[in-house]
Short mmCIF file of C-alpha atoms and ligand atoms in Angstrom, two decimals:
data_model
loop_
_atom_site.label_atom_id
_atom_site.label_comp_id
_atom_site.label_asym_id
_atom_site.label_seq_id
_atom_site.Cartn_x
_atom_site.Cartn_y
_atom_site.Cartn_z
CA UNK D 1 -7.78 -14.85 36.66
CA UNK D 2 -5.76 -11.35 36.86
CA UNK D 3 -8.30 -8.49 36.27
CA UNK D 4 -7.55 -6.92 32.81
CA UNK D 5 -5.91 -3.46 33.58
CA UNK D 6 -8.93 -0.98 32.57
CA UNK D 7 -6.85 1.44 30.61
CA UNK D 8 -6.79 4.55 32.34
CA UNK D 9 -7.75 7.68 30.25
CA UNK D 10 -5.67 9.72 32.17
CA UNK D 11 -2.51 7.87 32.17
CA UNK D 12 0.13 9.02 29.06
CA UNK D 13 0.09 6.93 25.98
CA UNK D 14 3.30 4.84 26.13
CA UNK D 15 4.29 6.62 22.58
CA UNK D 16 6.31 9.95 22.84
CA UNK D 17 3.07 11.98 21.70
CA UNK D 18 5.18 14.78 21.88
CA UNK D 19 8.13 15.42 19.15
CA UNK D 20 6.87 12.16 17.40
CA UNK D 21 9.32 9.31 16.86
CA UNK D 22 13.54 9.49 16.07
CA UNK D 23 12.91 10.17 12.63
CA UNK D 24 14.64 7.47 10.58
CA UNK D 25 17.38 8.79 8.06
CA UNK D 26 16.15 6.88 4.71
CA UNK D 27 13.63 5.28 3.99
CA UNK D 28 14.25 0.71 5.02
CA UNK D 29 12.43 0.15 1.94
CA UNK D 30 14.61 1.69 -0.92
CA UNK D 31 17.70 0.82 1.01
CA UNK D 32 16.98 -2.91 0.96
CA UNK D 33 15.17 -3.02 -2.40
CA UNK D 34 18.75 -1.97 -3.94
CA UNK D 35 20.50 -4.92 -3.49
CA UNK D 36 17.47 -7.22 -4.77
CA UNK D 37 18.11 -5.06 -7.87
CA UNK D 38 21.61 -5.53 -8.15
CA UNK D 39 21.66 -9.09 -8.19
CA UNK D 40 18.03 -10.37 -9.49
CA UNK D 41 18.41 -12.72 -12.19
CA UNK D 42 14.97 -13.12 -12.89
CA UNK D 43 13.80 -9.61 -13.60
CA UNK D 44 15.82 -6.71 -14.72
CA UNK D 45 15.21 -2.61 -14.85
CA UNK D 46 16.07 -0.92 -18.49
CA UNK D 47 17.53 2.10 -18.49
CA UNK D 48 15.77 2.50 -22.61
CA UNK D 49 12.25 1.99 -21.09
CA UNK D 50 12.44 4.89 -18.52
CA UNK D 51 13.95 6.98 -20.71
CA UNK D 52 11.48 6.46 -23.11
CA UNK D 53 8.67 7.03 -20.84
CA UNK D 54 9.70 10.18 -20.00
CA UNK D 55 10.51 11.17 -23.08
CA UNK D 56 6.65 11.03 -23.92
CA UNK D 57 5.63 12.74 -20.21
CA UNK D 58 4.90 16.43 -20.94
CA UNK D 59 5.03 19.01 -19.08
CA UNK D 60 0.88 18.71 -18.33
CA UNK D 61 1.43 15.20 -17.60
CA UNK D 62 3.62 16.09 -15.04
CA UNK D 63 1.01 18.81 -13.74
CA UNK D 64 -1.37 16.28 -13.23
CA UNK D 65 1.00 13.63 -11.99
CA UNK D 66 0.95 16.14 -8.60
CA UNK D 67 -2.46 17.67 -8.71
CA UNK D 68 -4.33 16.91 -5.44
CA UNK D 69 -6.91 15.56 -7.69
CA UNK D 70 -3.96 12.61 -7.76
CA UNK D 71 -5.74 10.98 -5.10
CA UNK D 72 -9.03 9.36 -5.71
CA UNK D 73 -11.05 10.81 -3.37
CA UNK D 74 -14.35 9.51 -5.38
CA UNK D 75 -14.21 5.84 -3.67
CA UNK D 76 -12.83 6.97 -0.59
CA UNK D 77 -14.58 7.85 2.79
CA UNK D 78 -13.50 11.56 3.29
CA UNK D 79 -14.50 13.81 6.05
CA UNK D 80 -12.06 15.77 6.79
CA UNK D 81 -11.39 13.92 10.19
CA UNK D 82 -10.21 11.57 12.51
CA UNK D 83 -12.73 9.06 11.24
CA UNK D 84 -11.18 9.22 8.14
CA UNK D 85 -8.28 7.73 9.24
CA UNK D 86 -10.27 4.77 10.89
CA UNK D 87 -11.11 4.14 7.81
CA UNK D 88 -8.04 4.44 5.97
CA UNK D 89 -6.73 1.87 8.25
CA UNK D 90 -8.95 -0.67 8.19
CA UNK D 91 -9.55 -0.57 4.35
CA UNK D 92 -5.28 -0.62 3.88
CA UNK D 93 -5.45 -3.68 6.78
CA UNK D 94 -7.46 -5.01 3.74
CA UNK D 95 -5.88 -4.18 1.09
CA UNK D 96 -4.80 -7.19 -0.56
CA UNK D 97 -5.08 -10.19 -2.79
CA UNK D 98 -8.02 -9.80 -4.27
CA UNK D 99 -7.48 -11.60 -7.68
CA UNK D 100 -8.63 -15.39 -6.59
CA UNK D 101 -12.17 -13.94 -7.06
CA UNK D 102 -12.05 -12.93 -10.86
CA UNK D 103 -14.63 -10.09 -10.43
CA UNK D 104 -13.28 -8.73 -6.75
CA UNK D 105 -11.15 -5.33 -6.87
CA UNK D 106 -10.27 -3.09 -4.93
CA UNK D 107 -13.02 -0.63 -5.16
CA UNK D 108 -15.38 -3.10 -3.90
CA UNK D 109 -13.25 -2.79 -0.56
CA UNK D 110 -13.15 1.34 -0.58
CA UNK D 111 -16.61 1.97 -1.09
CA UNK D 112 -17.77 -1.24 0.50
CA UNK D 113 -16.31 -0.15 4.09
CA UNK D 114 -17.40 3.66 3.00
CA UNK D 115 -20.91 2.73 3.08
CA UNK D 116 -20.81 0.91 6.39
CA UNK D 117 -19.16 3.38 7.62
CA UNK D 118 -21.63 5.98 6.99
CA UNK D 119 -24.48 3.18 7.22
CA UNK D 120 -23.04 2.88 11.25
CA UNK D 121 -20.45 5.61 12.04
CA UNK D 122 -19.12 3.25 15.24
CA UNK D 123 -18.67 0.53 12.42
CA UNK D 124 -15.13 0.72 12.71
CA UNK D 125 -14.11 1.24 16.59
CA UNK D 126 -11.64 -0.68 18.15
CA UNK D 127 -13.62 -2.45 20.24
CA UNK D 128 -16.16 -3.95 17.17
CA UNK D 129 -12.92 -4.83 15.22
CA UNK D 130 -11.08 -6.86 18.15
CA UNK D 131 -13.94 -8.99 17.54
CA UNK D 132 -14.76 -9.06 13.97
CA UNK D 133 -15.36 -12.18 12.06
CA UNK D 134 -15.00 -14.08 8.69
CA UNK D 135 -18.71 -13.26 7.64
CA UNK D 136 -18.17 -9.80 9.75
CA UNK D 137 -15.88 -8.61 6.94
CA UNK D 138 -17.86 -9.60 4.01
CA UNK D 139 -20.03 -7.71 5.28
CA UNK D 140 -18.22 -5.05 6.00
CA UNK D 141 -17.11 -5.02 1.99
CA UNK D 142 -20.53 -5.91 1.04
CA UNK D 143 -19.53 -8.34 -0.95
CA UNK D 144 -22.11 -11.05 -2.35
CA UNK D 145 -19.57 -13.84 -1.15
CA UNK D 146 -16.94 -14.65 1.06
CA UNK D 147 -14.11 -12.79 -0.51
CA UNK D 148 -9.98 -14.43 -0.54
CA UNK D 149 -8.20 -15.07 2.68
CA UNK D 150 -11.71 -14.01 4.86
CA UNK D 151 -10.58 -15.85 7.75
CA UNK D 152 -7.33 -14.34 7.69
CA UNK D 153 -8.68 -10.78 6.81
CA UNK D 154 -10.70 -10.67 9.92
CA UNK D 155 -8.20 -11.83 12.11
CA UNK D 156 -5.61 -9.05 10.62
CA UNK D 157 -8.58 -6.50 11.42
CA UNK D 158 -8.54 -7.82 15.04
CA UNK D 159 -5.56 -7.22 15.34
CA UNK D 160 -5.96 -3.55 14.61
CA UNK D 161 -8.84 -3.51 17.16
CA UNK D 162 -6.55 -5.03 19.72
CA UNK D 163 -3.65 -3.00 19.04
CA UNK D 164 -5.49 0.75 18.45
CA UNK D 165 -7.35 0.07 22.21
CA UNK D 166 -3.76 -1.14 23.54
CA UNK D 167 -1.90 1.83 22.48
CA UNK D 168 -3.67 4.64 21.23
CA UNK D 169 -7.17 4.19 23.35
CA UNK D 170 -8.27 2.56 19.88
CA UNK D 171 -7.90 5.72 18.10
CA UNK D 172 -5.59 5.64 14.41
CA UNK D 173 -5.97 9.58 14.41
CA UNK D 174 -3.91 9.27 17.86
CA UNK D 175 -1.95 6.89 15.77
CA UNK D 176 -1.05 9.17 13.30
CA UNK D 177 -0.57 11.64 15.28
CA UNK D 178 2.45 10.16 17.50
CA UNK D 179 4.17 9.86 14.25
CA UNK D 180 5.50 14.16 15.12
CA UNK D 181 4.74 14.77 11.27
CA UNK D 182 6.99 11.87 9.75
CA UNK D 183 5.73 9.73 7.38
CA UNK D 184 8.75 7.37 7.71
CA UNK D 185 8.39 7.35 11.51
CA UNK D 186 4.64 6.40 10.81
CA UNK D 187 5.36 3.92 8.32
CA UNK D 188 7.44 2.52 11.05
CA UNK D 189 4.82 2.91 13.73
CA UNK D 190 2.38 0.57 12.08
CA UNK D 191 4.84 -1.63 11.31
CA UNK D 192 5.49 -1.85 14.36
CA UNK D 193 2.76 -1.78 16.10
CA UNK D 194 0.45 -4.32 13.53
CA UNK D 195 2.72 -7.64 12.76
CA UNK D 196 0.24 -8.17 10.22
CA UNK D 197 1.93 -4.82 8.01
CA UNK D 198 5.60 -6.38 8.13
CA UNK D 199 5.55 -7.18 4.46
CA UNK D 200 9.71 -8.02 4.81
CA UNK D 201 11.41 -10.95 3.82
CA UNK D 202 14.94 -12.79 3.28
CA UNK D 203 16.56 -12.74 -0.13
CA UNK D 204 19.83 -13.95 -0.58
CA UNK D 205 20.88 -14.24 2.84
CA UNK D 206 19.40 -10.68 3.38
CA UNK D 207 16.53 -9.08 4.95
CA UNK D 208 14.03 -6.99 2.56
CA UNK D 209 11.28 -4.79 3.34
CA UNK D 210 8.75 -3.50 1.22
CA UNK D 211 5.92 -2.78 3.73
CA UNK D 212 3.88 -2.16 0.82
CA UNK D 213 0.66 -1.59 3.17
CA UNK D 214 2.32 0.40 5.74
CA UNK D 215 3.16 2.93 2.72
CA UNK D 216 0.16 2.73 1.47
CA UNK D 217 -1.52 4.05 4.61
CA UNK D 218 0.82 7.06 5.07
CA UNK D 219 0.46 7.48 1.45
CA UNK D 220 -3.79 7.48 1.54
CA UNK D 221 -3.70 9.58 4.93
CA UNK D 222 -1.97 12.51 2.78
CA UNK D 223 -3.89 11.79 -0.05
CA UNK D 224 -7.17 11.90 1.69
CA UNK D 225 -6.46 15.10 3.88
CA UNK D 226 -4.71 16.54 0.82
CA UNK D 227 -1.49 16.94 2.25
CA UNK D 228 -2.94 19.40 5.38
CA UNK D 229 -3.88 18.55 9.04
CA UNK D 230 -3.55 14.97 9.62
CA UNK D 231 -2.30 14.69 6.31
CA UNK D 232 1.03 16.70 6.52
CA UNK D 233 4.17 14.76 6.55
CA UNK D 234 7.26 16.56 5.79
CA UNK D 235 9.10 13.96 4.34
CA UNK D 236 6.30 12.47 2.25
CA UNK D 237 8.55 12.40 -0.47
CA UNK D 238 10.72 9.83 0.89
CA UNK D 239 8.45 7.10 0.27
CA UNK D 240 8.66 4.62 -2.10
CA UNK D 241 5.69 3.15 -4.36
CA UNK D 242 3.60 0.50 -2.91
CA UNK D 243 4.51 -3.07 -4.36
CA UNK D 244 1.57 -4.86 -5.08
CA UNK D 245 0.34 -6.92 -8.47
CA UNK D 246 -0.47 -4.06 -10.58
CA UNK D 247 2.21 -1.72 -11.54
CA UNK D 248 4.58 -4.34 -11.80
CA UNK D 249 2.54 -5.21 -14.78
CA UNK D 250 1.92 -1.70 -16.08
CA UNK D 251 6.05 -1.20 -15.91
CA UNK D 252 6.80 -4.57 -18.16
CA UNK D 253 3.76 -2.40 -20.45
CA UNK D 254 6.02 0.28 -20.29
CA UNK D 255 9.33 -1.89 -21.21
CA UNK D 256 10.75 -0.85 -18.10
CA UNK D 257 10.59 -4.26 -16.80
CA UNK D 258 11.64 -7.59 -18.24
CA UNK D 259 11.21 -10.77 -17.12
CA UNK D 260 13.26 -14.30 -17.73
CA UNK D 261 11.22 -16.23 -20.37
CA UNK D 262 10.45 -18.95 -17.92
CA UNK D 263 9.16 -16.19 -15.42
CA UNK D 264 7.01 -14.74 -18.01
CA UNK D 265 5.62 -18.12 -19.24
CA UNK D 266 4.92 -19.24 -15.66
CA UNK D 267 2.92 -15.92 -15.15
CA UNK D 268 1.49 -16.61 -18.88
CA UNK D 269 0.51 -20.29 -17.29
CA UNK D 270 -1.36 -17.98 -14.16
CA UNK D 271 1.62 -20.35 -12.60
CA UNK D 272 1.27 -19.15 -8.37
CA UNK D 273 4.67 -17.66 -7.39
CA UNK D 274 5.65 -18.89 -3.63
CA UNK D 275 5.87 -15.90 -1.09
CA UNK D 276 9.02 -14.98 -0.53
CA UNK D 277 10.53 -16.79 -3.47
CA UNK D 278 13.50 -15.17 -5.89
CA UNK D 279 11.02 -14.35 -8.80
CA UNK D 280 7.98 -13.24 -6.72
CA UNK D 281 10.73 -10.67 -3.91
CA UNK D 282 12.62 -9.44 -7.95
CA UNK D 283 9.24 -8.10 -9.54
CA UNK D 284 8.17 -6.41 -6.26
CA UNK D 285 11.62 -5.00 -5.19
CA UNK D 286 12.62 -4.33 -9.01
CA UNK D 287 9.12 -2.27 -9.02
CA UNK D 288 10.27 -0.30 -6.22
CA UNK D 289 13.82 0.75 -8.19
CA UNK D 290 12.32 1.18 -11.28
CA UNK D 291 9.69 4.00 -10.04
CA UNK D 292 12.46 5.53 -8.25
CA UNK D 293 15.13 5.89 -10.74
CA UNK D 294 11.93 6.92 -13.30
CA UNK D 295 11.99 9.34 -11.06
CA UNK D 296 15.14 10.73 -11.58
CA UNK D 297 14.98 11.03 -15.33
CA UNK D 298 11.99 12.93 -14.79
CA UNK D 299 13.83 15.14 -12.41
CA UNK D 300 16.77 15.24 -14.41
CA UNK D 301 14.80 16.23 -18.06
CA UNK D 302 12.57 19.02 -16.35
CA UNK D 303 14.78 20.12 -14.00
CA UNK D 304 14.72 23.95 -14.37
CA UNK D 305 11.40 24.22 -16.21
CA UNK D 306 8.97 26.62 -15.37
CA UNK D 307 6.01 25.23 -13.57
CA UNK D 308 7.36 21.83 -13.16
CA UNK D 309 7.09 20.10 -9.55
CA UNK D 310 8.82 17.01 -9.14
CA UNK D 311 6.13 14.05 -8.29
CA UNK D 312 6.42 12.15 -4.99
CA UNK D 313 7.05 8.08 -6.01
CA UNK D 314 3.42 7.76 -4.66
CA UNK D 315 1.94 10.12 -6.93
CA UNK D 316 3.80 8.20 -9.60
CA UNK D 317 2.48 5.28 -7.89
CA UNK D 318 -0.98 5.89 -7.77
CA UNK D 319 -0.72 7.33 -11.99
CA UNK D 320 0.35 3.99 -12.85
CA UNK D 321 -1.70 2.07 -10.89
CA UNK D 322 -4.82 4.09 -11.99
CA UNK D 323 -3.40 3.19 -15.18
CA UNK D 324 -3.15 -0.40 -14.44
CA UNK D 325 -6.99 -0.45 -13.20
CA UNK D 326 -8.25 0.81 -16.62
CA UNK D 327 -6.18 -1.19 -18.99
CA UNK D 328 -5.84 -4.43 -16.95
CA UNK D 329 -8.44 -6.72 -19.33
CA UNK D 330 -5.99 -5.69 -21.93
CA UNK D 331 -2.51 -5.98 -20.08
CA UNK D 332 -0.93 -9.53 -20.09
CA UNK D 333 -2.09 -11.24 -16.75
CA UNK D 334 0.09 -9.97 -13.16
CA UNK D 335 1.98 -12.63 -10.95
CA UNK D 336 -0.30 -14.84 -8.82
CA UNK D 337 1.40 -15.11 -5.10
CA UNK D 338 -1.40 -15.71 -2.29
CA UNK D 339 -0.80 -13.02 0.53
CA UNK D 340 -1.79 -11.06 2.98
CA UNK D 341 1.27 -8.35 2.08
CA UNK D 342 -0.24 -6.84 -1.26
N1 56B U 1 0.67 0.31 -6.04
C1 56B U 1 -0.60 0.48 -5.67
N2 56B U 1 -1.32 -0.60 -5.36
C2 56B U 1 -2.60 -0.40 -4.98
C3 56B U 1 -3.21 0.84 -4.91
C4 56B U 1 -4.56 0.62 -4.51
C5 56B U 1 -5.64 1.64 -4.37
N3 56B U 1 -5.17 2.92 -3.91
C6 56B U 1 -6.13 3.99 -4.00
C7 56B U 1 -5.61 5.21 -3.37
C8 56B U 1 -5.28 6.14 -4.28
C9 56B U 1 -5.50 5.65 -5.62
O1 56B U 1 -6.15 6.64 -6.37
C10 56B U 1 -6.36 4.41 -5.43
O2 56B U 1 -7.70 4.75 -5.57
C11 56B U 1 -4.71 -0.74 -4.34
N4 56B U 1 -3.51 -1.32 -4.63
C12 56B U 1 -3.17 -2.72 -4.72
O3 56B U 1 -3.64 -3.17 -6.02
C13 56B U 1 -4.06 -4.53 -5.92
C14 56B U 1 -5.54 -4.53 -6.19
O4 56B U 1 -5.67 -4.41 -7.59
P1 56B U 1 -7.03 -4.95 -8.25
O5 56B U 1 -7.07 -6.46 -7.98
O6 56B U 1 -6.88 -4.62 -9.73
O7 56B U 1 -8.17 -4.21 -7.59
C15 56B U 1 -3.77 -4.98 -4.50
O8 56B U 1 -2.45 -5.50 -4.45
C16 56B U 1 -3.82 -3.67 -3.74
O9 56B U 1 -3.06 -3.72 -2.55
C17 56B U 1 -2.43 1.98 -5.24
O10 56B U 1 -2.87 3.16 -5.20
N5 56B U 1 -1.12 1.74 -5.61
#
């Protein structure tokens, strides 16, 4: 059998290190999510609901909406440092699916690989997660059980291992770094470079991304380095919000978005929507449009103002998911779809 090629540390990354990546012009995500909006039948966007949220978003509101305080840094491992994004990385190659186990959430994966991590500070190197295991990631979480999906969680973490060593000499810093300063471009990058963060699909004979965990990395790495260092992309405000279960939920709250009586009684029946099916591809890429164009009618109403700042769609994002974490034994029940994507 061939030798496997030691990777020489000298040799140039394969990735133009230098002026990162041809920045892409918009953002794949909003482009494609527009034309689930314009013909879902399932789901649909009201133009009263965001105007009546923003009607009742003051001007503090707003000033919180884009505080750096935005980000919560309490359940996050946060050093300042490259580390940090190791971490980042591995907890968003996690991030998903949690609500087969009733008392699971998503904390219990932040703090979980946080105190690993600081338990064993060479818990997460690429060479311990090519070869991680089922058991190896409860573990990892410190969960008291095997947690959804385990098998298929620790073979999307080897596939980080394998894929840091392979083209960043199994650093995500180096990762990050590649992508010049672009969020987009890095968003890209680990799409590219993980198959497991291709959260895309077909609808209506077209192809839709919402790379939900890709964003979601970009958007903790300048969340967690507070928009500085590692942390500064200069087109941060060209992503989107990060379709997953919860906002979706906290938007119908809202009356932003309604569903088709036999959507919401199949949701009401905890009913599991296929992957990739019309109703399950409408809430996520309907979530996506809705934060956006909430967006605009908050531009639009404080445009001018003193002391306003415009929030990123991920700040937005992470207010109404915060949102949908403290209200959710209150809030009608989310969609059930079993995936690794969200
Ligand atoms: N849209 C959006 N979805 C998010 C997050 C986060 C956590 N982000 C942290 C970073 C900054 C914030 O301050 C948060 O502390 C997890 N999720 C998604 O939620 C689901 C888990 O829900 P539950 O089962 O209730 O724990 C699952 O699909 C997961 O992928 C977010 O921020 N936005």
């Amino acid at each position: 059998m061939a030798e496997a090629r030691r990777v020489d540390q000298s040799e140039p990354l394969p990735w133009n290190l230098a002026g990162g990546i041809e920045e892409p012009a918009t953002n794949i995500v909003k482009a494609t999510t527009a034309y689930v909006a314009e013909n879902a039948t399932h789901v649909s966007i009201s133009a009263k609901g965001i105007q009546a949220t923003v009607d009742g978003i003051s001007l503090e509101t707003l000033r919180e909406l884009v505080s750096p305080k935005a980000y919560n840094t309490d359940i996050h491992y946060v050093d300042g440092g490259p580390l940090t994004v190791q971490y980042l990385l591995v907890v968003d190659a996690l991030n998903f699916c949690f609500w087969p186990d009733e008392e699971l959430e998503y904390e219990q994966l932040s703090t979980g690989v946080k105190a690993a991590l600081e338990a064993d500070p060479t818990a997460l190197d690429a060479e311990k997660l090519m070869w991680i295991t089922g058991e190896g990631v409860r573990q990892l979480l410190g969960w008291k059980r095997d947690v959804p999906l385990q098998e298929e969680r620790a073979r999307l973490l080897r596939e980080v291992g394998s894929s840091l060593v392979r083209h960043f000499r199994g650093s995500a810093a180096r990762m990050v770094e590649a992508a010049g300063g672009s969020a987009l471009a890095l968003m890209a990058l680990v799409a590219q470079v993980f198959p497991g963060f291709r959260d895309h699909t077909i609808y209506k004979g077209r192809q839709i991304f919402l790379y939900k965990r890709a964003q979601i990395f970009v958007g903790d790495v300048y969340g967690a380095f507070g928009g500085e260092g590692l942390g500064a992309f200069w087109d941060i405000d060209q992503l989107t919000m990060f379709a997953d279960y919860r906002v979706p939920v906290v938007l119908r709250t809202m009356g932003i978005l309604d569903y088709s009586q036999g959507l919401e009684d199949k949701i009401q029946r905890r009913e599991q929507l296929p992957p990739g099916g019309e109703e399950e591809v409408e809430i996520r890429a309907c979530t996506v449009v809705a934060v956006e164009r909430l967006r605009e009618a908050l531009a639009a109403k404080f445009v001018g103002t003193p002391g306003a700042r415009l929030p990123h769609a991920i700040q937005l994002d992470w207010w109404l998911w915060e949102t949908g974490e403290r209200e959710r034994l209150r809030h009608p029940p989310h969609h059930r779809t079993l995936t690794t994507f969200y």
